[in-house]
PDB file of C-alpha atoms in Angstrom:
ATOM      1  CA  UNK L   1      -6.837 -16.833  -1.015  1.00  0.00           C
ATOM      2  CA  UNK L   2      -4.252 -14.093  -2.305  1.00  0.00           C
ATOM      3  CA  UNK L   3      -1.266 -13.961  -0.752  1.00  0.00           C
ATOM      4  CA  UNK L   4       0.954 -11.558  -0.280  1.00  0.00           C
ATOM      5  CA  UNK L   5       4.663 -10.109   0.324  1.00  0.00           C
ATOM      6  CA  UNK L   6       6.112  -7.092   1.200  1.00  0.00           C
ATOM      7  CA  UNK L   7       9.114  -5.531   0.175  1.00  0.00           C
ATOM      8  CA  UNK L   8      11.332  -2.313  -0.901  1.00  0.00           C
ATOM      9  CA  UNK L   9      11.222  -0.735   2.698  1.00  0.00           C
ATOM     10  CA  UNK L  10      14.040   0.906   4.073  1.00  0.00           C
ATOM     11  CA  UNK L  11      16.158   3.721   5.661  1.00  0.00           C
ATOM     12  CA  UNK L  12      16.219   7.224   4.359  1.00  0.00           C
ATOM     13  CA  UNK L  13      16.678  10.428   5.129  1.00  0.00           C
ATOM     14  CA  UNK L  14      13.569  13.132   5.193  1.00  0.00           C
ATOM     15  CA  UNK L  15      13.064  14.213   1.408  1.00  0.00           C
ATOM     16  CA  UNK L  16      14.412  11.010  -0.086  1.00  0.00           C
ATOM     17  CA  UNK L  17      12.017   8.222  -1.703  1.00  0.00           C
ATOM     18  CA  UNK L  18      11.501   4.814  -1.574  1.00  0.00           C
ATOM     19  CA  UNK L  19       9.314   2.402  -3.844  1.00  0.00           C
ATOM     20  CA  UNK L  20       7.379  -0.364  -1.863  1.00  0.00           C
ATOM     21  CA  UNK L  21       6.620  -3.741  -4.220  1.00  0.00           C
ATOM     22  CA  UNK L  22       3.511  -6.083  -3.120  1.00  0.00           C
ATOM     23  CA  UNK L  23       3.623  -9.227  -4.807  1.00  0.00           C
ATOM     24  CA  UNK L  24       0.676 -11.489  -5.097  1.00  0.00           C
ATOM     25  CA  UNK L  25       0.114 -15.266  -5.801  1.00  0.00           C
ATOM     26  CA  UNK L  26      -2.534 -17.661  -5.531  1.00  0.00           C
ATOM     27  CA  UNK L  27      -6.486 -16.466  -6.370  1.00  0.00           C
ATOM     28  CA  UNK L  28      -6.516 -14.146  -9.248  1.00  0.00           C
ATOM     29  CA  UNK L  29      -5.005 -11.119  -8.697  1.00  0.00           C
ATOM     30  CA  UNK L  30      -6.211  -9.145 -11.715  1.00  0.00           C
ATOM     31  CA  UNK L  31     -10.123  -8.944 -10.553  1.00  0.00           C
ATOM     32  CA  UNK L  32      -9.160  -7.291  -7.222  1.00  0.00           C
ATOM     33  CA  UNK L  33      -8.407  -3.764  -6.179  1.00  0.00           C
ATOM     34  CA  UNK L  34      -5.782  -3.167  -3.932  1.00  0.00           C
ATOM     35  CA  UNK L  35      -4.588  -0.974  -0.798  1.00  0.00           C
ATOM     36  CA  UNK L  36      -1.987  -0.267   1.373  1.00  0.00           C
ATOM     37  CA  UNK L  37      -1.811   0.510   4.872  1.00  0.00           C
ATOM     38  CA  UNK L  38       0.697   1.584   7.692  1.00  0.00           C
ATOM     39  CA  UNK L  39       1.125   0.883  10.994  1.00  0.00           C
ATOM     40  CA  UNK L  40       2.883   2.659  14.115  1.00  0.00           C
ATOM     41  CA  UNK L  41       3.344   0.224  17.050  1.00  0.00           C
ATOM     42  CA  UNK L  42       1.003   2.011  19.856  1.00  0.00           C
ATOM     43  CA  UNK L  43      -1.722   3.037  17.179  1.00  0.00           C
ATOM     44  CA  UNK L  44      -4.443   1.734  14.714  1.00  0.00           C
ATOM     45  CA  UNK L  45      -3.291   0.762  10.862  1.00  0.00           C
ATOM     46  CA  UNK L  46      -4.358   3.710   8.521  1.00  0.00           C
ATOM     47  CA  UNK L  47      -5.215   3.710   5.258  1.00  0.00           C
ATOM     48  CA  UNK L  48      -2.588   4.932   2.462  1.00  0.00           C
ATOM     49  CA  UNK L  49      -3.323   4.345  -0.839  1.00  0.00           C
ATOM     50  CA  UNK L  50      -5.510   2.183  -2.893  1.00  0.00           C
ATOM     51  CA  UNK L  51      -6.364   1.602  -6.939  1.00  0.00           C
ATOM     52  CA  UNK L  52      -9.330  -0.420  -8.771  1.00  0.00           C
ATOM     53  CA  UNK L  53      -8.655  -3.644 -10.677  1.00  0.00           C
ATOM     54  CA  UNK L  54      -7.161  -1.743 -13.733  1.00  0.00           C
ATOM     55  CA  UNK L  55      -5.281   0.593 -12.005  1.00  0.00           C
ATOM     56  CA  UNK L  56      -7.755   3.086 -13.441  1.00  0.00           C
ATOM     57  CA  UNK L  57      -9.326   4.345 -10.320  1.00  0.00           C
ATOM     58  CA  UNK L  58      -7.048   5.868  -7.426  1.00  0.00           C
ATOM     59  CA  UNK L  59      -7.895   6.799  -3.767  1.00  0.00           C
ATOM     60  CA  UNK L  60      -5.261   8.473  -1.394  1.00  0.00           C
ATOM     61  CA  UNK L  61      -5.431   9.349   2.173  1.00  0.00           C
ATOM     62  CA  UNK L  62      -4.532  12.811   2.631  1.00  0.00           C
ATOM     63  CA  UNK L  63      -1.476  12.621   4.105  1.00  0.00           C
ATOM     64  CA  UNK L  64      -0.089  10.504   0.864  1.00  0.00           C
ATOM     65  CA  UNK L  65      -1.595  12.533  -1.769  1.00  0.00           C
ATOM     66  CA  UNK L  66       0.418  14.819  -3.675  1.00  0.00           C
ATOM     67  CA  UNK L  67       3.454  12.802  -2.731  1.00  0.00           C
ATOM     68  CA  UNK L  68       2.609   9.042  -3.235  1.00  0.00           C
ATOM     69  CA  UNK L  69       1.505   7.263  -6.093  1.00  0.00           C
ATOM     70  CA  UNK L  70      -0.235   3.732  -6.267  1.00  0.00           C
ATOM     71  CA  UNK L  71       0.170   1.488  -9.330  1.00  0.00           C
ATOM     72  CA  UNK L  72       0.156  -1.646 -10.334  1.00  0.00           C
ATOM     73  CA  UNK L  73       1.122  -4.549 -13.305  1.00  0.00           C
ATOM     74  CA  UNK L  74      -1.587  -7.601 -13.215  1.00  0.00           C
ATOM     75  CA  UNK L  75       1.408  -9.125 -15.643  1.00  0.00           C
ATOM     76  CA  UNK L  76       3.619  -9.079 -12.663  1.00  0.00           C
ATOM     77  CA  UNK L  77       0.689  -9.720 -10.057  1.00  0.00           C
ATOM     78  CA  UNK L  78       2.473  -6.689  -8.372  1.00  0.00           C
ATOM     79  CA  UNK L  79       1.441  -3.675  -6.771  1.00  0.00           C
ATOM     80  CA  UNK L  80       3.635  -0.776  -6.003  1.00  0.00           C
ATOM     81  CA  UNK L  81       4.032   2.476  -3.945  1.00  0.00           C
ATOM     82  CA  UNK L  82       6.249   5.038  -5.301  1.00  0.00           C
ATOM     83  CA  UNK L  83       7.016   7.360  -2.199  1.00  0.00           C
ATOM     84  CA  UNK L  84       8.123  10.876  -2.539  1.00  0.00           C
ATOM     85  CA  UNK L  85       8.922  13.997  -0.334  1.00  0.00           C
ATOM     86  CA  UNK L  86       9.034  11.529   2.625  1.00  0.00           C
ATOM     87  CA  UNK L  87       8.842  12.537   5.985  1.00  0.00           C
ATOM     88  CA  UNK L  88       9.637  11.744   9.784  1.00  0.00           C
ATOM     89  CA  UNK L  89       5.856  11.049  10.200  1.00  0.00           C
ATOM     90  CA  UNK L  90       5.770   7.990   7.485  1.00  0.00           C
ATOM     91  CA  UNK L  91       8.020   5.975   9.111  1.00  0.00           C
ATOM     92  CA  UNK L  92       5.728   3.233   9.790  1.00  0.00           C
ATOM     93  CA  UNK L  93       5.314  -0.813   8.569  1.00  0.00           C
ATOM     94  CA  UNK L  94       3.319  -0.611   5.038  1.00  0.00           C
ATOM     95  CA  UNK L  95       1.131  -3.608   4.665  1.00  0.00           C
ATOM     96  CA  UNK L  96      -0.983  -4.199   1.107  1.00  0.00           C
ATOM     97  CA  UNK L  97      -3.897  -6.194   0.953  1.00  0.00           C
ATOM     98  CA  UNK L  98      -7.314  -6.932  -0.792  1.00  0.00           C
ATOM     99  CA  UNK L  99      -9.832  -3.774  -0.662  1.00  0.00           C
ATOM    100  CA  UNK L 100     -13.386  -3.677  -1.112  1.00  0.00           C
ATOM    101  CA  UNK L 101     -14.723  -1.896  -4.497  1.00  0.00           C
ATOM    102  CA  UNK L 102     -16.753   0.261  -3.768  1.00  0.00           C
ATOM    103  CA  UNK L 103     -14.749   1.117  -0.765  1.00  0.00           C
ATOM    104  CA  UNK L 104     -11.189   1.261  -1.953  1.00  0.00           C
ATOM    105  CA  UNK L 105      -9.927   2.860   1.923  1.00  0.00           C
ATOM    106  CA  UNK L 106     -11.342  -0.839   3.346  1.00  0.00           C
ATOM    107  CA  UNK L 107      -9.496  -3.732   3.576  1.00  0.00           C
ATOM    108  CA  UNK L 108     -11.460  -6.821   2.182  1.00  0.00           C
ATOM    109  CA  UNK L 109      -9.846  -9.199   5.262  1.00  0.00           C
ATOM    110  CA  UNK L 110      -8.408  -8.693   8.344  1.00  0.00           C
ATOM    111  CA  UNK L 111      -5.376 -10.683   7.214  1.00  0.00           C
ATOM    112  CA  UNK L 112      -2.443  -9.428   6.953  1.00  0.00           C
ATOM    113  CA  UNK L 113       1.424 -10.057   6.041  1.00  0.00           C
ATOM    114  CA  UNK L 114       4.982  -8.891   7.539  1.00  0.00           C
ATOM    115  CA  UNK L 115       4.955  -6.048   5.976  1.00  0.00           C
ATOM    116  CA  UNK L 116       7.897  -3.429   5.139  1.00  0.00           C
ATOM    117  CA  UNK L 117       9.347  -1.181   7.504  1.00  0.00           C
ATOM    118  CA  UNK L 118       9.927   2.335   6.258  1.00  0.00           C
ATOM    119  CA  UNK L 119      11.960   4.517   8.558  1.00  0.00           C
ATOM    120  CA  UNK L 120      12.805   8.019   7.953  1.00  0.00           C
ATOM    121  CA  UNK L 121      15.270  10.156   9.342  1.00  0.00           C
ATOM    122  CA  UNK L 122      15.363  13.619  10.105  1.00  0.00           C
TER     123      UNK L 122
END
């Protein structure tokens, strides 16, 4: 199974950006797309952002488009999230993980890592 860790959260004021890194090892991380999700403690995890195996094929939720962008580099068996224009409302723990294909806004597994927490201040 893939595993994977979370980092590049932090503080910052409303406007400022953040990248978020998701780095993978064990099963092959170049033949699977990839999402991430947030998380407020109180509600469900949401979709954010997710890409196809080459990086090719994007899907935002609307709240992140316009102002995130997903990428990744199968070298690096990384995935990022470059986050713009941030806002009280994103502070949240981002999680990545496996997505289904032909579904790129659903998870593959309901397992999940530590995440990052992203707070922003107004």
């Amino acid at each position: 199974q893939v595993q994977l860790v979370e980092s590049g959260g932090g503080l910052v004021q409303a406007g400022g950006s953040l990248r978020l890194s998701c780095a993978a090892s064990g099963r092959t991380f170049s033949s699977n797309a990839m999402g991430w999700f947030r998380q407020v403690p109180g509600k469900e995890r949401e979709f954010v952002a997710a890409l196809n195996w080459s990086g090719r094929n994007t899907h935002y939720a609307d709240s992140a488009k316009g102002r995130f962008t997903i990428s990744r580099d199968n070298a690096k068996n990384t995935v990022y999230l470059q986050m713009n224009s941030l806002k009280p409302e994103d502070t949240a723990v981002y999680y990545c993980n496996v997505v289904v294909t032909t579904d790129l806004a659903r998870p593959r597994t309901d397992s999940w890592g530590q995440g990052t927490q992203v707070t922003v201040s107004s």
